[in-house]
Coordinates of C-alpha atoms in Angstrom, one line a residue:
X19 CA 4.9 -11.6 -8.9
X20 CA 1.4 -11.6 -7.7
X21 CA -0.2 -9.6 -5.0
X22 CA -3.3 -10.3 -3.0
X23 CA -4.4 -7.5 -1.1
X24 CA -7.1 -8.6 1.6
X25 CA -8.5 -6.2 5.1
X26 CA -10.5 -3.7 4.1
X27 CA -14.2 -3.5 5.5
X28 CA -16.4 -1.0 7.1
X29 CA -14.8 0.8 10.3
X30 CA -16.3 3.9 12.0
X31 CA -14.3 7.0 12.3
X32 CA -11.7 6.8 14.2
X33 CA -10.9 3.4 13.8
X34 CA -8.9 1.4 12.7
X35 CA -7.8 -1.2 10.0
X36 CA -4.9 -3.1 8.6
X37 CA -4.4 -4.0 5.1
X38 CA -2.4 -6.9 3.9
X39 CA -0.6 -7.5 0.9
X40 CA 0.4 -11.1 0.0
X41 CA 2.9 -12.1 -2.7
X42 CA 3.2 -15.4 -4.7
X43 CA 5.4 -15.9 -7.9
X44 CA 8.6 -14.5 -6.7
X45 CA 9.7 -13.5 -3.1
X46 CA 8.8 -10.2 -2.3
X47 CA 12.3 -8.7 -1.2
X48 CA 13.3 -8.1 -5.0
X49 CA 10.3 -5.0 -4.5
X50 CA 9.3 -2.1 -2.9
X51 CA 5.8 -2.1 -2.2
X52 CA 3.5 0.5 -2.8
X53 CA -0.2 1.3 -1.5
X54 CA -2.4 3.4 -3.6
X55 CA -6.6 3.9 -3.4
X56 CA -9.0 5.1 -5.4
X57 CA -12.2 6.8 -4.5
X58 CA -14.9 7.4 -6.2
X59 CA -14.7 9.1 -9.3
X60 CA -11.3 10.5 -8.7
X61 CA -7.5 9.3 -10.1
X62 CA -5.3 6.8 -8.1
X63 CA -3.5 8.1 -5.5
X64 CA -0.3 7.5 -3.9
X65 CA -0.6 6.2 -0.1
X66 CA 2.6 4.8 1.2
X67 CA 5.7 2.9 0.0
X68 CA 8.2 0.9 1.8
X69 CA 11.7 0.0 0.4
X70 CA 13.0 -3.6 -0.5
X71 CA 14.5 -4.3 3.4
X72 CA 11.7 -2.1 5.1
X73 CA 14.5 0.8 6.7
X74 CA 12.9 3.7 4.2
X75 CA 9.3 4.4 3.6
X76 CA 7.3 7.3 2.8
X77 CA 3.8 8.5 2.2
X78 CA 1.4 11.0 1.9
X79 CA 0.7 14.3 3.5
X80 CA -3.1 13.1 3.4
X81 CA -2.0 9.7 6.0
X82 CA 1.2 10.9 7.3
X83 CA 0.9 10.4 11.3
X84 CA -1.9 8.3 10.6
X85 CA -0.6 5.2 8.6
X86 CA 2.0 2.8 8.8
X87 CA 3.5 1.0 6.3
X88 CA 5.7 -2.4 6.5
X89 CA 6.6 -5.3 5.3
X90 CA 7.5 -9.3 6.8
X91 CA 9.8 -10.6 3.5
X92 CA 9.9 -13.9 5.3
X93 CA 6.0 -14.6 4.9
X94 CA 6.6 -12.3 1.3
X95 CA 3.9 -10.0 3.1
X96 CA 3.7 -6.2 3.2
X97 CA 1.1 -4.3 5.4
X98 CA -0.7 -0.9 5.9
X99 CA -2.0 -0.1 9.0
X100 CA -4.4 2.7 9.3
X101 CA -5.3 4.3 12.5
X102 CA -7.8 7.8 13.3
X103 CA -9.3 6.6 10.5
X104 CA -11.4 9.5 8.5
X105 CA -14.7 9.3 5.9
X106 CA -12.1 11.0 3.4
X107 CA -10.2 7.7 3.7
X108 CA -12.7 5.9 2.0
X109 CA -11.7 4.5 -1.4
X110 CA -10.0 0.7 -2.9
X111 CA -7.2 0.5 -1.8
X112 CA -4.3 -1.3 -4.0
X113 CA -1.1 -2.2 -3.3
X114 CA 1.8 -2.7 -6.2
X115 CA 5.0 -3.6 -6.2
X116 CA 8.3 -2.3 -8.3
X117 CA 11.3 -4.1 -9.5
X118 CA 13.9 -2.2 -8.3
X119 CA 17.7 -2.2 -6.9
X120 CA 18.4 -1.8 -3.2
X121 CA 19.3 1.8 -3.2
X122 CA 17.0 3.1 -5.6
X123 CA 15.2 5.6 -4.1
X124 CA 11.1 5.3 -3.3
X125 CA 8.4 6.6 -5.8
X126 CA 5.0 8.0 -5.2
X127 CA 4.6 7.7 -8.8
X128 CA 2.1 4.7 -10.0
X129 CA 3.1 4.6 -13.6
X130 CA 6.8 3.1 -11.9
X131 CA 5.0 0.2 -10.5
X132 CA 5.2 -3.0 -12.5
X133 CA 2.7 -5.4 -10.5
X134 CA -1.2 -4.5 -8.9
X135 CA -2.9 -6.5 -6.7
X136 CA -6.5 -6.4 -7.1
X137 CA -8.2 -3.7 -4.8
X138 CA -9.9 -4.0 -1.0
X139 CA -12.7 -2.0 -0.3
X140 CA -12.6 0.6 2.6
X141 CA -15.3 2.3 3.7
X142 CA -15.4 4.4 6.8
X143 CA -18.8 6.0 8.3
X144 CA -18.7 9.3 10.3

């Protein structure tokens, strides 16, 4: 599968952005999709993931409250939305996605995801 993640831009604090992920290759509903960003000179870290069907999803205590993860499998889409958006949320953000089975349970963990999309750029000015 291939992911094209597309949204970011430049938002003030406080605001707000959504982040798309599309898929091509293979439908999307064989994967749980994962959002990840990078900062500046620090490691990858784990946003929010959504399972195969979209009914589980987890994330970060960093976005927790703030963020919203889902998915649309019939346009093989998944999505972040990101509201009371901080400076500290600046970074690329990634999404991924993982071969899995249906009741696998979620991972945080970036080295279990098989597929990267290439990066959009979110900057937020305080």
């Amino acid at each position: 599968v291939q992911l094209q993640a597309s949204g970011g831009g430049l938002v003030q604090a406080g605001g707000s952005l959504r982040l798309s992920c599309a898929a091509s290759g293979r439908t999307l509903r064989e994967y749980s999709v994962g959002w990840f960003r990078q900062a500046p000179g620090k490691e990858r870290e784990f946003v929010a993931a959504i399972s195969r069907g979209g009914g589980s999803s987890m994330y970060s205590e960093s976005v927790k409250g703030r963020f919203t993860i889902s998915r649309d499998n019939a346009k093989n889409t998944g999505y972040l939305r990101m509201d009371s958006l901080k400076s500290e949320d600046t970074a690329v953000y990634y999404c991924a996605a993982r071969r899995i089975i249906m009741t696998a349970p979620l991972s945080g963990d970036k080295e279990d995801y098989n597929y990267w999309g290439q990066g959009t750029l979110v900057t937020v000015s305080s």
